[in-house]
Every structure is written in C-alpha cells, then in structure tokens.
CSV table of C-alpha atoms in Angstrom, one decimal:
chain,number,residue,atom,x,y,z
A,20,MET,CA,17.5,9.5,13.3
A,21,ASP,CA,15.1,6.8,12.2
A,22,ASP,CA,16.5,3.5,11.2
A,23,PRO,CA,15.1,3.1,7.7
A,24,GLN,CA,14.5,-0.6,8.2
A,25,GLU,CA,12.9,-0.4,11.6
A,26,ILE,CA,9.4,0.5,12.8
A,27,GLY,CA,7.5,-0.3,16.0
A,28,GLY,CA,10.2,-2.6,17.3
A,29,HIS,CA,10.5,-4.7,14.1
A,30,ARG,CA,13.6,-4.4,12.0
A,31,PHE,CA,13.1,-5.6,8.5
A,32,ARG,CA,15.4,-8.0,6.8
A,33,ASP,CA,14.0,-6.8,3.5
A,34,GLY,CA,13.9,-3.0,3.7
A,35,THR,CA,12.0,-2.7,0.4
A,36,LEU,CA,8.9,-4.1,2.1
A,37,LEU,CA,8.9,-1.3,4.7
A,38,ALA,CA,9.6,1.3,1.9
A,39,ALA,CA,6.6,-0.1,0.0
A,40,ALA,CA,4.3,0.1,3.0
A,41,LEU,CA,5.3,3.7,3.6
A,42,THR,CA,4.7,4.8,0.0
A,43,HIS,CA,1.1,5.8,-0.6
A,44,SER,CA,-0.4,4.9,-4.0
A,45,SER,CA,-0.9,8.7,-4.7
A,46,PHE,CA,2.9,9.0,-4.9
A,47,TYR,CA,3.0,6.4,-7.7
A,48,ASN,CA,0.1,8.0,-9.5
A,49,GLU,CA,1.7,11.4,-9.5
A,50,GLU,CA,5.2,10.2,-10.3
A,51,PRO,CA,5.1,8.1,-13.5
A,52,GLY,CA,7.8,5.5,-13.7
A,53,SER,CA,8.6,5.7,-10.0
A,54,ARG,CA,7.0,2.4,-9.0
A,55,THR,CA,9.7,-0.2,-8.2
A,56,LEU,CA,8.0,-1.7,-5.1
A,57,ASP,CA,5.0,-3.8,-4.2
A,58,HIS,CA,1.8,-1.8,-4.4
A,59,PRO,CA,0.8,-0.4,-0.9
A,60,GLU,CA,-2.9,-1.3,-1.4
A,61,ARG,CA,-2.0,-4.9,-1.7
A,62,LEU,CA,0.0,-4.7,1.5
A,63,GLU,CA,-3.0,-2.9,3.1
A,64,PHE,CA,-5.3,-5.7,2.1
A,65,LEU,CA,-3.0,-8.3,3.7
A,66,GLY,CA,-2.4,-6.3,6.8
A,67,ASP,CA,-6.2,-5.7,7.3
A,68,ALA,CA,-6.7,-9.5,7.4
A,69,VAL,CA,-3.7,-10.2,9.7
A,70,VAL,CA,-4.6,-7.4,12.2
A,71,GLY,CA,-8.1,-8.9,12.5
A,72,LEU,CA,-6.7,-12.3,13.0
A,73,VAL,CA,-4.2,-11.3,15.7
A,74,ILE,CA,-6.7,-9.2,17.6
A,75,GLY,CA,-9.5,-11.8,17.3
A,76,GLU,CA,-7.2,-14.5,18.6
A,77,GLU,CA,-6.1,-12.3,21.5
A,78,LEU,CA,-9.7,-11.5,22.5
A,79,TYR,CA,-10.7,-15.2,22.2
A,80,ARG,CA,-7.8,-16.3,24.4
A,81,ARG,CA,-8.2,-13.7,27.1
A,82,MET,CA,-12.0,-13.6,27.2
A,83,PRO,CA,-13.1,-17.2,27.5
A,84,ASP,CA,-16.6,-16.4,28.7
A,85,ALA,CA,-17.4,-13.7,26.1
A,86,ARG,CA,-20.0,-14.4,23.5
A,87,GLU,CA,-19.4,-14.1,19.8
A,88,GLY,CA,-21.3,-10.8,19.4
A,89,ASP,CA,-19.3,-9.2,22.2
A,90,LEU,CA,-16.0,-10.4,20.7
A,91,THR,CA,-17.0,-9.2,17.3
A,92,GLU,CA,-17.9,-5.8,18.6
A,93,ARG,CA,-14.7,-5.3,20.5
A,94,ARG,CA,-12.6,-6.4,17.5
A,95,ALA,CA,-14.5,-4.1,15.2
A,96,SER,CA,-13.8,-1.2,17.5
A,97,LEU,CA,-10.1,-2.0,17.7
A,98,VAL,CA,-9.7,-2.2,13.9
A,99,SER,CA,-11.8,0.8,13.0
A,100,ARG,CA,-10.1,3.5,10.9
A,101,SER,CA,-10.0,5.9,13.8
A,102,ALA,CA,-8.5,3.4,16.2
A,103,LEU,CA,-5.8,2.3,13.7
A,104,ALA,CA,-5.1,6.0,12.8
A,105,GLU,CA,-4.2,6.6,16.5
A,106,VAL,CA,-1.7,3.7,16.4
A,107,GLY,CA,-0.2,4.9,13.1
A,108,ALA,CA,0.1,8.4,14.5
A,109,ARG,CA,2.0,7.1,17.5
A,110,LEU,CA,4.4,5.3,15.2
A,111,GLY,CA,5.0,8.5,13.2
A,112,ILE,CA,4.0,6.8,10.0
A,113,LEU,CA,3.0,10.0,8.1
A,114,ARG,CA,6.3,11.6,9.1
A,115,ARG,CA,8.1,8.8,7.2
A,116,ALA,CA,5.6,8.3,4.4
A,117,ARG,CA,6.0,9.2,0.7
A,118,LEU,CA,2.8,10.9,-0.3
A,119,GLY,CA,1.6,12.4,-3.6
A,120,ARG,CA,1.5,16.2,-3.8
A,121,SER,CA,-2.3,16.1,-3.4
A,122,LEU,CA,-2.0,14.6,0.1
A,123,GLN,CA,1.0,16.6,1.4
A,124,GLY,CA,0.2,19.1,4.1
A,125,ILE,CA,-3.4,17.8,4.8
A,126,GLY,CA,-2.4,15.9,7.9
A,127,ASP,CA,-4.4,12.8,8.8
A,128,ALA,CA,-7.7,14.1,7.5
A,129,PHE,CA,-8.5,10.8,5.7
A,130,GLY,CA,-7.2,8.4,8.3
A,131,LEU,CA,-4.0,7.8,6.3
A,132,SER,CA,-2.1,6.7,9.3
A,133,GLY,CA,-4.5,3.9,9.9
A,134,LEU,CA,-4.5,2.7,6.3
A,135,MET,CA,-0.7,2.8,6.2
A,136,TYR,CA,-0.5,1.0,9.5
A,137,GLU,CA,-2.3,-1.9,7.9
A,138,SER,CA,0.2,-1.7,5.0
A,139,VAL,CA,3.1,-1.9,7.5
A,140,VAL,CA,1.5,-4.9,9.2
A,141,GLY,CA,1.2,-6.6,5.8
A,142,ALA,CA,4.9,-5.9,5.2
A,143,VAL,CA,5.9,-7.3,8.7
A,144,TYR,CA,4.0,-10.5,7.9
A,145,LEU,CA,5.8,-10.9,4.6
A,146,ASP,CA,9.1,-10.1,6.2
A,147,GLY,CA,8.9,-12.1,9.4
A,148,GLY,CA,5.9,-14.4,9.3
A,149,LEU,CA,2.9,-14.7,11.6
A,150,GLU,CA,4.8,-14.8,15.0
A,151,ALA,CA,6.7,-11.6,14.2
A,152,THR,CA,3.5,-10.0,13.1
A,153,ARG,CA,1.6,-11.1,16.2
A,154,ALA,CA,4.4,-9.6,18.4
A,155,PHE,CA,4.3,-6.3,16.3
A,156,VAL,CA,0.5,-5.9,16.6
A,157,LEU,CA,0.5,-6.7,20.3
A,158,ARG,CA,3.4,-4.4,21.0
A,159,THR,CA,1.9,-1.5,19.1
A,160,MET,CA,-1.8,-2.1,20.0
A,161,GLY,CA,-1.4,-3.7,23.4
A,162,ASP,CA,-2.7,-0.8,25.5
A,163,ALA,CA,-5.9,-0.5,23.3
A,164,ILE,CA,-6.5,-4.2,23.5
A,165,ASP,CA,-6.1,-4.2,27.3
A,166,ALA,CA,-8.5,-1.3,27.6
A,167,SER,CA,-11.1,-3.1,25.4
A,168,ILE,CA,-10.9,-6.2,27.4
A,169,ALA,CA,-11.3,-4.3,30.7
A,170,ALA,CA,-14.4,-2.4,29.4
A,171,PRO,CA,-17.9,-3.8,30.1
A,172,ALA,CA,-19.7,-5.7,27.4
A,173,PRO,CA,-21.4,-3.4,24.8
A,174,ALA,CA,-25.1,-2.9,25.1
A,175,LEU,CA,-27.4,-4.9,22.7
A,176,ASP,CA,-29.3,-1.8,21.5
A,177,ARG,CA,-28.5,-1.1,17.9
A,178,ARG,CA,-29.1,2.6,18.6
A,179,ALA,CA,-26.1,2.7,20.9
A,180,PRO,CA,-23.2,4.3,19.1
A,181,GLN,CA,-20.7,1.6,20.0
A,182,ARG,CA,-22.7,-1.1,18.2
A,183,SER,CA,-21.9,-1.5,14.5
A,184,PRO,CA,-24.7,-2.3,12.0
A,185,LYS,CA,-22.6,-5.2,10.7
A,186,THR,CA,-22.5,-6.7,14.1
A,187,VAL,CA,-26.3,-6.3,14.6
A,188,LEU,CA,-27.0,-7.8,11.2
A,189,GLN,CA,-24.8,-10.7,11.9
A,190,GLU,CA,-26.5,-11.4,15.2
A,191,LEU,CA,-29.9,-11.1,13.6
A,192,ALA,CA,-28.9,-13.6,11.0
A,193,GLN,CA,-27.8,-16.0,13.7
A,194,ARG,CA,-31.0,-15.6,15.7
A,195,THR,CA,-33.3,-16.1,12.7
A,196,ALA,CA,-31.2,-18.8,10.9
A,197,GLY,CA,-31.3,-16.6,7.9
A,198,GLY,CA,-27.8,-17.5,6.8
A,199,VAL,CA,-24.7,-15.3,6.8
A,200,PRO,CA,-24.8,-11.7,5.4
A,201,LEU,CA,-22.9,-11.6,2.1
A,202,TYR,CA,-21.0,-8.4,1.1
A,203,ARG,CA,-20.0,-7.6,-2.5
A,204,THR,CA,-18.1,-4.6,-3.7
A,205,LEU,CA,-19.9,-3.2,-6.7
A,206,GLU,CA,-17.8,-0.2,-7.5
A,207,VAL,CA,-14.6,1.7,-6.6
A,208,SER,CA,-14.3,5.2,-7.9
A,209,GLY,CA,-12.6,8.6,-7.3
A,210,PRO,CA,-9.0,9.7,-6.8
A,211,ASP,CA,-6.7,8.0,-4.3
A,212,HIS,CA,-7.2,10.6,-1.6
A,213,ARG,CA,-11.0,10.5,-1.9
A,214,ARG,CA,-11.7,6.9,-3.0
A,215,GLN,CA,-15.4,5.9,-2.9
A,216,TYR,CA,-16.6,2.3,-2.4
A,217,THR,CA,-20.1,1.0,-3.1
A,218,VAL,CA,-21.0,-2.3,-1.4
A,219,GLU,CA,-24.1,-4.5,-1.6
A,220,VAL,CA,-25.2,-6.8,1.3
A,221,GLU,CA,-27.6,-9.7,0.9
A,222,LEU,CA,-29.4,-11.7,3.6
A,223,GLY,CA,-32.3,-14.0,3.1
A,224,GLY,CA,-33.0,-12.8,-0.4
A,225,ARG,CA,-33.1,-9.1,0.7
A,226,THR,CA,-30.4,-6.6,-0.5
A,227,ALA,CA,-29.2,-3.1,0.3
A,228,GLN,CA,-26.3,-0.9,-0.7
A,229,GLY,CA,-24.1,1.6,1.0
A,230,SER,CA,-21.2,3.8,0.0
A,231,GLY,CA,-18.2,5.1,1.9
A,232,MET,CA,-14.5,6.1,1.8
A,233,SER,CA,-13.4,2.6,2.7
A,234,THR,CA,-14.8,-0.9,2.1
A,235,ARG,CA,-15.5,-1.2,5.8
A,236,ASP,CA,-17.4,2.1,5.9
A,237,ALA,CA,-19.5,1.1,2.9
A,238,GLN,CA,-20.3,-2.3,4.4
A,239,GLU,CA,-21.4,-0.7,7.6
A,240,LYS,CA,-23.7,1.7,5.7
A,241,ALA,CA,-25.1,-1.2,3.6
A,242,ALA,CA,-25.8,-3.2,6.8
A,243,ALA,CA,-27.6,-0.2,8.3
A,244,SER,CA,-29.7,0.2,5.2
A,245,LEU,CA,-30.7,-3.4,5.2
A,246,LEU,CA,-31.6,-3.3,8.9
A,247,ASP,CA,-33.8,-0.3,8.3
A,248,GLU,CA,-35.4,-2.2,5.4
A,249,LEU,CA,-36.0,-5.3,7.5
A,250,GLU,CA,-37.5,-3.1,10.3
A,251,ARG,CA,-40.0,-1.6,7.8
C-alpha cells in the first residue's frame, strides 16, 4: 500500500502539499467547495521552473565542452510533455491522482502524468527545498539524463525533428544580434482537460502567434511561424 506522504523516494513532512500536487484542477471545478489545498496549476508552474533548473545545471556540470545550443536542445527534450509523462507514469501518478469525472478513464491522453509530475516537483521544492528537489529530479529522471548526455549532439538543421523551433530561433537571434525572442501569453481558453493557449513571439520588431494545449506547445508553434516568416 502506498505511503500517502511518499512519492519517488521523497517523504513529505507536509502531506497536504503532495495531496495538492496529486489533485487535478478538474476535480475542484467539478466539486464545488472541495478546494482546501493549494491550486495544482500553481505547483505545476513552480515545478516547471525547478525541473528546468535542475536539469540545466546537471547538463552544464557534466558536459563542460557542450555549446549553449546543444545544452538547450537536450534540456528541451528532457522536459518535453512526452518525456515528463513517461516519468510520471513510472511513478504511478495517475493511479494516485484525484481527477474530475471528465478526465476519469481516459488514461494519459493529454499528458496528465507529465503535468502532474511538475506539480509534484513544485510540492517537493516547497516541502524540502532545492537540495531535496535536486535529489528527487535526479532520482526520478537520472536514466533519461544519462541517455541524453550519452547521445551525440543534435544536428543543426531545423528540419530535423529533434530540433525545436524555439532553439533555432534563439540561435538565430544570437547569430544576428537581434536580441532575445520575447514570448507573451495572449489568451488561455477552453476546459481544464482541453486548455488552449495562444502565445505571441517577437524578435527584431517581427511578431508571430501560435496556439497549443500547453504554453510550451504554443511557444514552439509561434517560434516556427516566425521562422517561416523570416525565411520568406
């Protein structure tokens, strides 16, 4: 039987943090008056930042000769929705999660395991601090990080599937001294299980928009649109 205060080798001092991370916002939306914990999307926001920090630091430390673009691409692959969903699935997150009726029985069709893994990371950070979170991320993602480090550097061709448009746009900005791409979220719409994000990216006075089922997806599509516009 699962210890209700333990996941991935971290035992929570404050069990309400783990309970919050394992409660999807759809549950609160469908159960009026049930919310007594921190909102899971706030924990997801925090966890997203901390996962990126821990993985970025690990890649930086273990790959002293890698260039910025290579490190960025490897980190983007490791924190992608599909990659984090695999980690969340190994931890059995959905088996322990509280979901709204609209999401029950659909499995991991929307990458819920990955989103809730980020929420769990945010909860670990609040419960135990950065060192405990670093240990948790490296313990639960260590094999994937090792595999990424062992893999050859990604190709420089934007058409190659492993290269994200955001990475290519960032490298283009660096080469042309055009500044840093700026991303702004313009709109968030739709129900919790099918949320739609619209993002605008700006570089050198040029802008483009993209939409997706996460902020990251929308940013990638906006970056791809701006690259297409710049090529034309």
